[in-house]
Coordinates of C-alpha atoms in Angstrom, one line a residue:
X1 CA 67.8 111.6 117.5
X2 CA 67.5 112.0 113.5
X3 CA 70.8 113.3 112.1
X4 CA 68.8 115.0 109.5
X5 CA 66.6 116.4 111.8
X6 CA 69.7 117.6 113.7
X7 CA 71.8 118.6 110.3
X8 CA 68.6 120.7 110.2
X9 CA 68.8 123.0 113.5
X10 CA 73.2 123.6 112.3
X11 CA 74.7 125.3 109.6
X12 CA 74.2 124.6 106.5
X13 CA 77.0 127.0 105.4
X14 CA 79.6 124.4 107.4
X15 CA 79.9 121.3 106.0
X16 CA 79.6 117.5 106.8
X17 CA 82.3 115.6 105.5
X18 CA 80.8 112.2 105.8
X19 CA 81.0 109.1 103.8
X20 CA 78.7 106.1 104.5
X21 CA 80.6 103.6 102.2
X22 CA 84.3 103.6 103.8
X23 CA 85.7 100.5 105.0
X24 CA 88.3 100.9 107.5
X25 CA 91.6 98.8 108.1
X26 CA 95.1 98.9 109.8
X27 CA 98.1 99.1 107.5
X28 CA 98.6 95.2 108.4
X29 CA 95.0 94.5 107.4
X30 CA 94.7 92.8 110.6
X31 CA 91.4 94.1 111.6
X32 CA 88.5 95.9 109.5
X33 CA 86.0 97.7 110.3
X34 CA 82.5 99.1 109.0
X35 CA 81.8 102.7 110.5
X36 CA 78.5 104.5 110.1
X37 CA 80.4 107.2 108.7
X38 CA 83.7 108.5 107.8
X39 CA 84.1 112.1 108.6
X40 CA 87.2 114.2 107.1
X41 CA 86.7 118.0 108.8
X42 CA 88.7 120.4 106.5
X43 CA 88.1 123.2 109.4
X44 CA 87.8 123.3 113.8
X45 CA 83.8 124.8 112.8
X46 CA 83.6 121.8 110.6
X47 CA 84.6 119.3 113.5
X48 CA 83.2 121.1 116.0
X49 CA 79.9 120.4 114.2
X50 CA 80.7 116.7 113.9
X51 CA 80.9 116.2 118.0
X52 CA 77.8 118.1 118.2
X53 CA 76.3 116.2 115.9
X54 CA 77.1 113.1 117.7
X55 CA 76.3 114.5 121.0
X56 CA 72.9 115.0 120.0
X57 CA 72.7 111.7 117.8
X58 CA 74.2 109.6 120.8
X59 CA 77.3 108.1 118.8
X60 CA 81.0 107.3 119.7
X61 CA 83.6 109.2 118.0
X62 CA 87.2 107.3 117.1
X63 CA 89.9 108.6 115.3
X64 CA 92.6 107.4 113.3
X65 CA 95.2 108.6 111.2
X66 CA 97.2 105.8 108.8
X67 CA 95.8 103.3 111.0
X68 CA 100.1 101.8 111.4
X69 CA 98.6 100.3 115.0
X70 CA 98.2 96.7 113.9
X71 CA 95.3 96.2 117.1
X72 CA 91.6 97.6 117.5
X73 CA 92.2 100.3 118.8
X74 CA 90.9 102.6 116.4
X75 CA 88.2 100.1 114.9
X76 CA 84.4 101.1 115.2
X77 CA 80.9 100.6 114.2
X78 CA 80.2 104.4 114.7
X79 CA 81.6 107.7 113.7
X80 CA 85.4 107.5 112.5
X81 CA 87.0 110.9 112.1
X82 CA 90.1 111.5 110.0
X83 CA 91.8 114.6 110.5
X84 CA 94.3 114.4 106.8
X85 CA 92.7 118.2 106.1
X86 CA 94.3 119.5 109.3
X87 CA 98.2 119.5 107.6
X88 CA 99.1 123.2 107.7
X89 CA 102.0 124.6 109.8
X90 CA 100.2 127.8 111.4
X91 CA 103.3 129.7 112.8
X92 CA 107.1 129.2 113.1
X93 CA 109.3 130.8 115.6
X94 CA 112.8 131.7 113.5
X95 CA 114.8 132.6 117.1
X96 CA 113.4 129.1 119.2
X97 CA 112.7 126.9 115.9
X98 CA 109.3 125.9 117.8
X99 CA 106.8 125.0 115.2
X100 CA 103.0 124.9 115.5
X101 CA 101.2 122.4 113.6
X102 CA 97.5 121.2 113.0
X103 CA 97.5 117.9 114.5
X104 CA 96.4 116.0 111.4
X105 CA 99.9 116.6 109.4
X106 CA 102.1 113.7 108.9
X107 CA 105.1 113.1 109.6
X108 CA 106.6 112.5 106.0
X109 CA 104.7 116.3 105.2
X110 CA 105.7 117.6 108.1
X111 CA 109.9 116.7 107.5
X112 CA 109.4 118.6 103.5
X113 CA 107.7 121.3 105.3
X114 CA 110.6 121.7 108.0
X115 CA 113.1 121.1 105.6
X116 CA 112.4 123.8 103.0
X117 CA 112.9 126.3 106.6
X118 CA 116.3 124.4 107.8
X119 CA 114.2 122.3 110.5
X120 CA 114.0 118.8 111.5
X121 CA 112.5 116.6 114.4
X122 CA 115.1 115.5 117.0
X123 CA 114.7 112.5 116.6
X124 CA 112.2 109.9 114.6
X125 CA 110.3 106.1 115.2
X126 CA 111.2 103.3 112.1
X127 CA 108.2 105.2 109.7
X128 CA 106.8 108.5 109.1
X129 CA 103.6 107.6 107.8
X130 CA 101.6 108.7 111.1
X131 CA 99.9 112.0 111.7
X132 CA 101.9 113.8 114.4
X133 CA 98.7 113.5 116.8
X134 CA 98.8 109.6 116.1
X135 CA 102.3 109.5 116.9
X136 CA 102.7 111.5 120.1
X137 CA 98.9 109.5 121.3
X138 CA 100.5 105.7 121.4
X139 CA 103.4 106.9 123.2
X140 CA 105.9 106.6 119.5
X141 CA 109.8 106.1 120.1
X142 CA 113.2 106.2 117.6
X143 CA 116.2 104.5 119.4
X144 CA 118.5 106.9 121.2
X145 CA 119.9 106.9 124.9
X146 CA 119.8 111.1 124.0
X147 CA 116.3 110.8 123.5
X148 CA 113.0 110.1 124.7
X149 CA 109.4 109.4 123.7
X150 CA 108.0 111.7 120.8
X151 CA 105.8 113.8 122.7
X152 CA 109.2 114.8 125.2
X153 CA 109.6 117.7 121.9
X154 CA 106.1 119.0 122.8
X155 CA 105.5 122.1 124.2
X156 CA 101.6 122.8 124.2
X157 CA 98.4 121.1 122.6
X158 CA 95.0 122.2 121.6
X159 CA 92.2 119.8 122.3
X160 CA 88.3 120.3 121.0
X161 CA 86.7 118.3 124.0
X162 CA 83.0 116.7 124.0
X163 CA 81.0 119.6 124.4
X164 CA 82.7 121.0 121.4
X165 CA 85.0 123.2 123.2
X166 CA 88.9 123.8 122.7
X167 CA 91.3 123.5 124.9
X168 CA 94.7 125.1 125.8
X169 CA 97.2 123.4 127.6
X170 CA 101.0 122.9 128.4
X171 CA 103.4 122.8 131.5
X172 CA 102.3 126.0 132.6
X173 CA 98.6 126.0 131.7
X174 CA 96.3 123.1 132.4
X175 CA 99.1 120.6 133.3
X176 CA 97.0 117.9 134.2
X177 CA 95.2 117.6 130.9
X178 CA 98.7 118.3 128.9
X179 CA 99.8 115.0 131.1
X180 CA 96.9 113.0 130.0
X181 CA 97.0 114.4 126.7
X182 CA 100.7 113.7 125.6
X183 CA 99.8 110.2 125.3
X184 CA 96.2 110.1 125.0
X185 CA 94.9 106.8 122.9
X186 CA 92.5 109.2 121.8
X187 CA 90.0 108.5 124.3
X188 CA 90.3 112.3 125.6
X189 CA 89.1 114.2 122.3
X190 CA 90.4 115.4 119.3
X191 CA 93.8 116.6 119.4
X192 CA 93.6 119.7 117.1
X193 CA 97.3 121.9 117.3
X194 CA 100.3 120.9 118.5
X195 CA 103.2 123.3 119.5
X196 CA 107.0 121.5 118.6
X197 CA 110.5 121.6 119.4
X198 CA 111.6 121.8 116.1
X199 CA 115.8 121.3 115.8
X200 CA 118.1 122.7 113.1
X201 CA 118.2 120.5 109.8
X202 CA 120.4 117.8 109.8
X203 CA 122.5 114.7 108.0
X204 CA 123.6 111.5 109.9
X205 CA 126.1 109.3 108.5
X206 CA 125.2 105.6 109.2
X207 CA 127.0 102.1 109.5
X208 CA 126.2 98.9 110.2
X209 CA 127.1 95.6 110.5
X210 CA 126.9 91.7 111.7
X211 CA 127.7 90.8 115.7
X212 CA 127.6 87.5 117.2
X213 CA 124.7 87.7 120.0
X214 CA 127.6 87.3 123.1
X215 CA 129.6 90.4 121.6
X216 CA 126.2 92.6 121.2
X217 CA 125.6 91.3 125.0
X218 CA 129.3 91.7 126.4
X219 CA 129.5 95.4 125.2
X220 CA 126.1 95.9 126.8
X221 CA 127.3 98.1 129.8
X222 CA 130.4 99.5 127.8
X223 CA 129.1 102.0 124.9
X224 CA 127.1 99.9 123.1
X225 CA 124.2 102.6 123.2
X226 CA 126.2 105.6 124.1
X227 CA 129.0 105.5 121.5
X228 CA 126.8 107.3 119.1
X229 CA 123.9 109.8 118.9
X230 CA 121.8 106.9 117.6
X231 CA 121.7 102.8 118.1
X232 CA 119.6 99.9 117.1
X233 CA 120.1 96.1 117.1
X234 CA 117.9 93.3 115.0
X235 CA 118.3 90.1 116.4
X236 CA 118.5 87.0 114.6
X237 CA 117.5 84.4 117.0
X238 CA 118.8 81.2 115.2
X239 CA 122.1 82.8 114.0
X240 CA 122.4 83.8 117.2
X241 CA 123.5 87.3 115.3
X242 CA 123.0 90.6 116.0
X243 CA 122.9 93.4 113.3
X244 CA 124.3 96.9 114.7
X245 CA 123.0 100.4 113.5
X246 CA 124.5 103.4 114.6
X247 CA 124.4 107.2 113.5
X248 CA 125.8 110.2 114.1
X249 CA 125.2 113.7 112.8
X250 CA 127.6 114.7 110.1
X251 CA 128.7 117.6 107.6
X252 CA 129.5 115.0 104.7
X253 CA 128.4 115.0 101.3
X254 CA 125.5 112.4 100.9
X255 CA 126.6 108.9 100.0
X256 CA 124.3 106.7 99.2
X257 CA 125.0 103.1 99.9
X258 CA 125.7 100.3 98.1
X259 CA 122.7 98.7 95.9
X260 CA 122.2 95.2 95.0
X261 CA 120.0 93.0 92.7
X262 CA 118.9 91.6 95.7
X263 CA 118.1 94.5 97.4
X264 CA 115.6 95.6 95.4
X265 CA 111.9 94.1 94.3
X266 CA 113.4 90.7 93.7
X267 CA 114.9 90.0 97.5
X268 CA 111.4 92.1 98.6
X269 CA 109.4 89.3 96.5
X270 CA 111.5 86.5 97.0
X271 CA 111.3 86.7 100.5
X272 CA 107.4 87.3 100.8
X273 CA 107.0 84.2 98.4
X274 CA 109.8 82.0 101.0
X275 CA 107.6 83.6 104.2
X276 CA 104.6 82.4 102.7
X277 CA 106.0 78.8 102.5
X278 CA 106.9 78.8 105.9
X279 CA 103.2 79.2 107.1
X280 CA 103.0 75.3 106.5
X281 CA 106.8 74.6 106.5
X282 CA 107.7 76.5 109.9
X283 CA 110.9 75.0 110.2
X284 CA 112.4 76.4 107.1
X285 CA 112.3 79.6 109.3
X286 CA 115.9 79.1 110.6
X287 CA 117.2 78.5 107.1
X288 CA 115.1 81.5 105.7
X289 CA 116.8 84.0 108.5
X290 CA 120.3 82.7 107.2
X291 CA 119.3 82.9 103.5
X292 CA 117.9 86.8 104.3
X293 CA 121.3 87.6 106.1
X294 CA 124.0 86.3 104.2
X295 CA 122.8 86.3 100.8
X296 CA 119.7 88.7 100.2
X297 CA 121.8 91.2 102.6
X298 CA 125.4 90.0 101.9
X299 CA 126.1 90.0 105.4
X300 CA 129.4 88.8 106.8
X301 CA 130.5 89.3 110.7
X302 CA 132.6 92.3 110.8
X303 CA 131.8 93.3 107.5
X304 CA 130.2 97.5 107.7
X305 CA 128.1 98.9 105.1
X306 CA 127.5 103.1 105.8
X307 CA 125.8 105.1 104.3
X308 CA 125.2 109.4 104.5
X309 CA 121.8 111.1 104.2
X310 CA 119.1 113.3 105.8
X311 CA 118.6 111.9 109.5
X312 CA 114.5 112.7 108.3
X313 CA 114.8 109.2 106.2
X314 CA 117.8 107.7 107.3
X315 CA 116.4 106.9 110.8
X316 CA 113.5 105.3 108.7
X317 CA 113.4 101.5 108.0
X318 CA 111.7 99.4 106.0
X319 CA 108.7 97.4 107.2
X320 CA 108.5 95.6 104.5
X321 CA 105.1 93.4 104.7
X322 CA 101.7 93.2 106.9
X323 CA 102.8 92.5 110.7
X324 CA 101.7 91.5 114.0
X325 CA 104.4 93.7 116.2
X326 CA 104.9 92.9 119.7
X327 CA 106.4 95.5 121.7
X328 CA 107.7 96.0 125.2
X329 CA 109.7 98.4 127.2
X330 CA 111.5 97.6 130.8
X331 CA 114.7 98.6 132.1
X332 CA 117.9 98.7 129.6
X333 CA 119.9 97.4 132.2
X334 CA 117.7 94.1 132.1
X335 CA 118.3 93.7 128.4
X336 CA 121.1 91.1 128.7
X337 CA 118.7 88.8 130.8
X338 CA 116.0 89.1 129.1
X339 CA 117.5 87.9 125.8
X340 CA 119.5 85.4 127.4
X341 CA 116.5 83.7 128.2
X342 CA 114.3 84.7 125.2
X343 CA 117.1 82.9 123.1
X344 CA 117.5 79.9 125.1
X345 CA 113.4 79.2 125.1
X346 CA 113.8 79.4 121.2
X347 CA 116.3 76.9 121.0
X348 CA 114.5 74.5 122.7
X349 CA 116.3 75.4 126.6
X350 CA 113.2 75.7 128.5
X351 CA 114.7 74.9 132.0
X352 CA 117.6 77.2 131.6
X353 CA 115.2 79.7 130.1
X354 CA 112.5 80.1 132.9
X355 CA 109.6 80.0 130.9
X356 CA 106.8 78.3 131.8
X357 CA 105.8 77.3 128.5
X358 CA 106.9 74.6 125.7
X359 CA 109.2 75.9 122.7
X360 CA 109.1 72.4 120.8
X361 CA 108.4 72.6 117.2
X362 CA 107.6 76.4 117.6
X363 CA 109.5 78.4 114.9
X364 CA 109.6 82.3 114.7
X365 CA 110.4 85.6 112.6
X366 CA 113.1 87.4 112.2
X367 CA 114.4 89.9 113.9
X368 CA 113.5 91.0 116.8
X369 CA 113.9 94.8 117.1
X370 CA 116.3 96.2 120.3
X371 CA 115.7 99.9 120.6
X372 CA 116.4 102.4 123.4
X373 CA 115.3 105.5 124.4
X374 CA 115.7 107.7 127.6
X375 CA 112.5 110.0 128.9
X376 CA 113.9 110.0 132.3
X377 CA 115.5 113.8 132.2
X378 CA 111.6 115.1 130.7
X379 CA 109.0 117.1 132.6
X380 CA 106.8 117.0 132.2
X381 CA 106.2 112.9 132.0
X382 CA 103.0 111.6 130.0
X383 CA 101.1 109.8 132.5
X384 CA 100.5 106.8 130.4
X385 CA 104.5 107.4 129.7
X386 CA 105.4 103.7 129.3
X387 CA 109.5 104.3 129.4
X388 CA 111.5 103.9 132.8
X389 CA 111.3 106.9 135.5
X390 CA 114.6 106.6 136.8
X391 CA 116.9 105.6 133.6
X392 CA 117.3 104.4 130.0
X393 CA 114.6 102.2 128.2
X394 CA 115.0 99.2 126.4
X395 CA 112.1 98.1 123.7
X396 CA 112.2 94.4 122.7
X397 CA 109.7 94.0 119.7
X398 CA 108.6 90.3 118.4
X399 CA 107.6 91.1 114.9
X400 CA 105.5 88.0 113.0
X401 CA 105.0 88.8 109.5
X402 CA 101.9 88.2 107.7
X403 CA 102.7 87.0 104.4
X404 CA 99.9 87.7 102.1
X405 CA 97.9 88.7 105.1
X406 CA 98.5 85.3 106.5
X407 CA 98.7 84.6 110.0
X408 CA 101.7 82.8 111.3
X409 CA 100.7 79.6 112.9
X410 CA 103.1 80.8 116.0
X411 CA 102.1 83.6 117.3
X412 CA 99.9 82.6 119.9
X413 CA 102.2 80.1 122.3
X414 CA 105.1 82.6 121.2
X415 CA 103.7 86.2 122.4
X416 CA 101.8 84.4 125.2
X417 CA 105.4 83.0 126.3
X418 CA 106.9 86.6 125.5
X419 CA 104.7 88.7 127.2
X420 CA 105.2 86.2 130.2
X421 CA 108.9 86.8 130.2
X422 CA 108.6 90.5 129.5
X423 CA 106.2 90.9 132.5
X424 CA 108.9 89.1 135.0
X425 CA 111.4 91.5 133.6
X426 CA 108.8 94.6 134.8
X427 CA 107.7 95.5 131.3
X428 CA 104.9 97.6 129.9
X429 CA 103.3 97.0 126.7
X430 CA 103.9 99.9 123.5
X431 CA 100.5 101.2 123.3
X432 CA 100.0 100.9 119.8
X433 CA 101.1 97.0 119.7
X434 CA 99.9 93.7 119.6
X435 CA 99.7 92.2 123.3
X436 CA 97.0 90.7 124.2
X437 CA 97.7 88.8 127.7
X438 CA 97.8 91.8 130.1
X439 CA 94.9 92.6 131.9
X440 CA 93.0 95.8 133.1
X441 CA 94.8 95.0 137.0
X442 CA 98.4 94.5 135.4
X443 CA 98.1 97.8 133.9
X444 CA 97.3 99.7 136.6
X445 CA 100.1 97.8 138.5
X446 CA 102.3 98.9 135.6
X447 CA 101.4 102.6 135.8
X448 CA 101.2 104.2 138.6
X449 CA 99.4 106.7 136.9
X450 CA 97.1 105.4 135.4
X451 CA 94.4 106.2 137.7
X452 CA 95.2 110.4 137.2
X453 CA 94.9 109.7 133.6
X454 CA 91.3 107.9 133.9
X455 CA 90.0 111.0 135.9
X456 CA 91.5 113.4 133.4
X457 CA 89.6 111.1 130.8
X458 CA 86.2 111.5 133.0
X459 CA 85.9 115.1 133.9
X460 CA 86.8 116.0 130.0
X461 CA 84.8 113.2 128.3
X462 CA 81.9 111.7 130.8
X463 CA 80.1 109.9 128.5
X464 CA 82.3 108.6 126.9
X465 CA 82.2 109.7 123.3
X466 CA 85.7 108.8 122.9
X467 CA 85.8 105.4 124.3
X468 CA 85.7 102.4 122.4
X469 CA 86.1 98.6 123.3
X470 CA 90.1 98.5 123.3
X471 CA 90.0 101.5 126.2
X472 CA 87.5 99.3 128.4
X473 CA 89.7 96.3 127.8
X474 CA 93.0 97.6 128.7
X475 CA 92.6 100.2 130.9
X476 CA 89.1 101.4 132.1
X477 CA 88.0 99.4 135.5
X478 CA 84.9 98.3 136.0
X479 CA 83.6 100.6 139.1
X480 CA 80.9 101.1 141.6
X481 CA 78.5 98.4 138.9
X482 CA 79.3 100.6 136.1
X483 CA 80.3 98.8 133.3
X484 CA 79.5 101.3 130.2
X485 CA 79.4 105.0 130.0
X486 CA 76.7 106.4 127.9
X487 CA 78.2 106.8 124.4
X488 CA 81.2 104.1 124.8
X489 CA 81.1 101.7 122.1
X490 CA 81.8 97.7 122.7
X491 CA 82.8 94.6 120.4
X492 CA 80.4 92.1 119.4
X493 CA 81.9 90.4 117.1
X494 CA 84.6 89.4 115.4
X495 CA 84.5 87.6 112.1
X496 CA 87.6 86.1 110.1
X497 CA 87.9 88.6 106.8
X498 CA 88.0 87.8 103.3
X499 CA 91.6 88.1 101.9
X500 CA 93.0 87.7 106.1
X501 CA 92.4 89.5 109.4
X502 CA 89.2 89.8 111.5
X503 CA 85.8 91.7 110.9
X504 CA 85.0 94.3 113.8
X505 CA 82.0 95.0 114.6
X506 CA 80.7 97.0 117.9
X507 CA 77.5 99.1 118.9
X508 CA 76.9 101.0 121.9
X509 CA 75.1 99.8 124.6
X510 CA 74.3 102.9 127.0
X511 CA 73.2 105.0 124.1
X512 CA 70.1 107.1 125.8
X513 CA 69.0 111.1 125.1
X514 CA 71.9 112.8 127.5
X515 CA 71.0 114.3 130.7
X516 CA 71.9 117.4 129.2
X517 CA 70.1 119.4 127.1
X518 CA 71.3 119.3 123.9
X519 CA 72.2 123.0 123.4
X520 CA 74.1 123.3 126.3
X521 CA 78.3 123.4 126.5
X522 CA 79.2 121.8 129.7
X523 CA 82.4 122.3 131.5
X524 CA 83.7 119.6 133.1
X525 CA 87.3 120.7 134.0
X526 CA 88.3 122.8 137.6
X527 CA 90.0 126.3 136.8
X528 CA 90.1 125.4 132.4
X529 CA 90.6 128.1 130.5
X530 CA 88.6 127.3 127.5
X531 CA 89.0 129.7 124.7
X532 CA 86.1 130.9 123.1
X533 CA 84.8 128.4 120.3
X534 CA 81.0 128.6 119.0
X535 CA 78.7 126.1 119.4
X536 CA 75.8 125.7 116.2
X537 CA 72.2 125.7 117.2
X538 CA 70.9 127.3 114.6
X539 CA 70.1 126.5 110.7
X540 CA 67.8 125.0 108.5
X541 CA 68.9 123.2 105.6
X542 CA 69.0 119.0 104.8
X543 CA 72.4 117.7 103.4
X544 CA 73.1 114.7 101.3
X545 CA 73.7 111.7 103.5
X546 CA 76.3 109.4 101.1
X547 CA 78.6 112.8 101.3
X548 CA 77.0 115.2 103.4

């Protein structure tokens, strides 16, 4: 149908945010994308009217917040909704500290906002860039055995669905949905409120220092993750050395630790220059890791650098430049094994290694991330939860950088041998990462759940408005000869991109008039309780198309 011709039976007095020129990237700039439109809703009426518009105009809806997932997830040809306008805090509980958000708020907002009432999250992942929606949806994790996922601090969710209604739901109201929901790749709809376990403020004194590899691994069962409120490890493969992080909440005076020149823009440049010379030199890569250690970093084994501050940026890092990130979780009491074996296949030790696949002249980044996290105590579980059921997680991320949005010649033989390894060790992929040799059939061996979240995702969403190529390819099975729901959107191309990355391009193949009419507001769910939201049918007025 005409989206002017629609435009013209709405509103006119609610707006339609819509830009046709917007190009669309991931913060790596590994993929771009071209949408029809990119629609910013400042209100619920305002959004509301977008997924009727595109009910009635037959177009996908995908949504994105930064855009920190380096895959396709969020790439489309379509409609591409932003939710940046939806950053208020609507209420605050002064007895419980629960918070309730609009989902669209980041995360750096939301920790000033909490701070100037004496709140804080419990815990936080390595950046605070995302929208809280975008964070709890891909399943986001910090690194504590005290913790779990993100979404283990949420209490309720509001949802505007398809038809344009919103939803309710929590552990005591609509638990199925609230399941789906708490990690829902945005393929459900548009997650509008969330209700938080907010904590009291708080400051966490830091230290950390250099390990050999066989120390980090020895201390494995002992305390190594348990000793403090907060743990993570980088692995340096070739040094075979292991830097330690641990925090703990503290009452001491802030202290800021110690600067250097290299530190600063000159170790950031100098190493993006050196990465960028590896791209044809890859084996200065195990010189460039010592370099980055023990000269950039000063580190020496033994030697501690601390450090006292707000735990709202101290549990941040630095990402430094574009990335591929390839992240898995299995059990933490696998660990040891897994990067046994993960550091003799880089050294060249394929037999002791046990995997299936040649290391020589292969060269990779440095480090590889070791976090934790424990979501085994929460109920309710996500059902797309990826972290153990019955104990503490272990993430093992292969980060490749991209040097001026350069691929690194490795990456394919090294995250096809990874993902191998982290399979056998009964991993599942992070959501929001870059694997890309696990099929539709190894997830739903992964997740036992899976299949309740796909029928959640089909009574609240049957055509599909919210499903794109990346949903199709990971998760949704091909069944009973149907291949494509009405409004889901595919890939058909991909094209390399000028200045690095790839070109997405899609369209949607089932697009048809709906079997509906297009005035009605269907209710898909069992025993919902929807609350009362209105649906436009009415207006007569023609808006500007470039921003309408």
């Amino acid at each position: 149908m005409s989206l002017q011709r629609e435009l013209a039976r709405l509103d006119p007095t609610v707006p339609f945010r819509a830009s046709t020129s917007h190009r669309h990237h991931t913060w790596a700039r590994t993929y771009h994308s071209f949408p029809e439109f990119y629609i910013q809703p400042h209100t619920s009426e305002e959004l509301q009217k977008v997924i009727t518009l595109a009910r009635r105009c037959r177009r996908r809806i995908s949504l994105t917040g930064c855009g920190h997932s380096p895959s396709d997830l969020t790439c489309t040809s379509s409609w591409l909704v932003n939710l940046d306008y939806f950053e208020k805090i609507l209420d605050i509980n002064k007895d419980t500290n629960v918070v309730v958000m609009q989902a669209g708020i980041r995360l750096h907002d939301l920790g000033l906002k909490l701070k100037e009432r004496g709140l804080a999250m419990p815990n936080l992942g390595s950046i605070d860039h995302q929208s809280i929606a975008g964070a709890i949806g891909t399943a986001t994790h910090g690194s504590s055995t005290r913790h779990g996922i993100l979404s283990e601090s949420v209490l309720a969710l509001k949802i505007m669905l398809a038809n344009g209604r919103i939803i309710s739901c929590s552990a005591e109201q609509n638990l199925d949905l609230f399941r789906a929901a708490l990690v829902s790749l945005g393929a459900l709809g548009v997650i509008i409120e969330v209700t938080f376990q907010a904590v009291r403020s708080f400051d966490i004194e830091w230290s950390q220092s250099l390990h050999p590899l066989e120390e980090i691994l020895s201390d494995w069962e002992k305390d190594l993750w348990t000793r403090t409120e907060f743990t993570r490890v980088w692995w340096m493969p070739y040094m075979k050395r292991c830097i330690k992080w641990r925090a703990e909440k503290t009452d001491k005076p802030h202290q800021p630790p110690a600067s250097s020149l290299w530190g600063g823009k000159l170790g950031f440049h100098t190493y993006h220059i050196m990465l960028y010379c590896t791209q044809w030199i890859p084996r200065m890569l195990p010189l460039l890791e010592r370099f980055v250690m023990t000269v950039q970093y000063n580190f020496k084994d033994g030697a501690v650098t601390t450090g006292v501050e707000e735990g709202r940026t101290g549990l941040l890092m630095n990402c430094l430049y574009s990335q591929f990130v390839n992240e898995w979780a299995m059990p933490l009491h696998k660990g040891p094994e897994a990067m046994t074996r993960l550091s003799a296949w880089l050294h060249g030790d394929e037999d002791n290694s046990s995997i299936p696949f040649s290391s020589k002249g292969l060269y990779v980044h440095a480090p590889i991330e070791v976090r934790v996290c424990d979501t085994s105590r929460s109920t309710p579980r996500p059902f797309l939860d990826n972290t153990m059921l019955d104990g503490p997680t272990l993430y093992l991320n292969a980060t490749l950088y991209r040097p001026y949005n350069s691929d690194p010649p490795c990456r394919a033989r090294y995250y096809e041998a990874f993902e191998w390894l982290m399979k056998e060790m009964g991993g599942r992929p992070h959501w929001a990462k870059n694997f890309g040799h696990v099929t539709r059939e190894d997830v739903h061996m992964m997740y036992p759940e899976v299949g309740e979240w796909v029928r959640i995702r089909d009574e609240v969403d049957p055509e599909g408005m919210f499903v794109g190529d990346w949903h199709r390819r990971v998760i949704l099975l091909d069944e009973d000869g149907r291949t494509n729901l009405p409004l889901e959107e595919r890939k058909t191309q991909t094209n390399s991109a000028t200045g690095g990355g790839l070109d997405w391009y899609g369209y949607i193949p089932g697009k048809s008039l709906s079997p509906q009419n297009s005035e009605e507001s269907f209710e898909m769910m069992h025993g919902v309780e929807a609350e009362k939201s209105v649906m436009f049918d009415k207006s007569a007025n023609e808006e500007e198309e470039e921003v309408l």
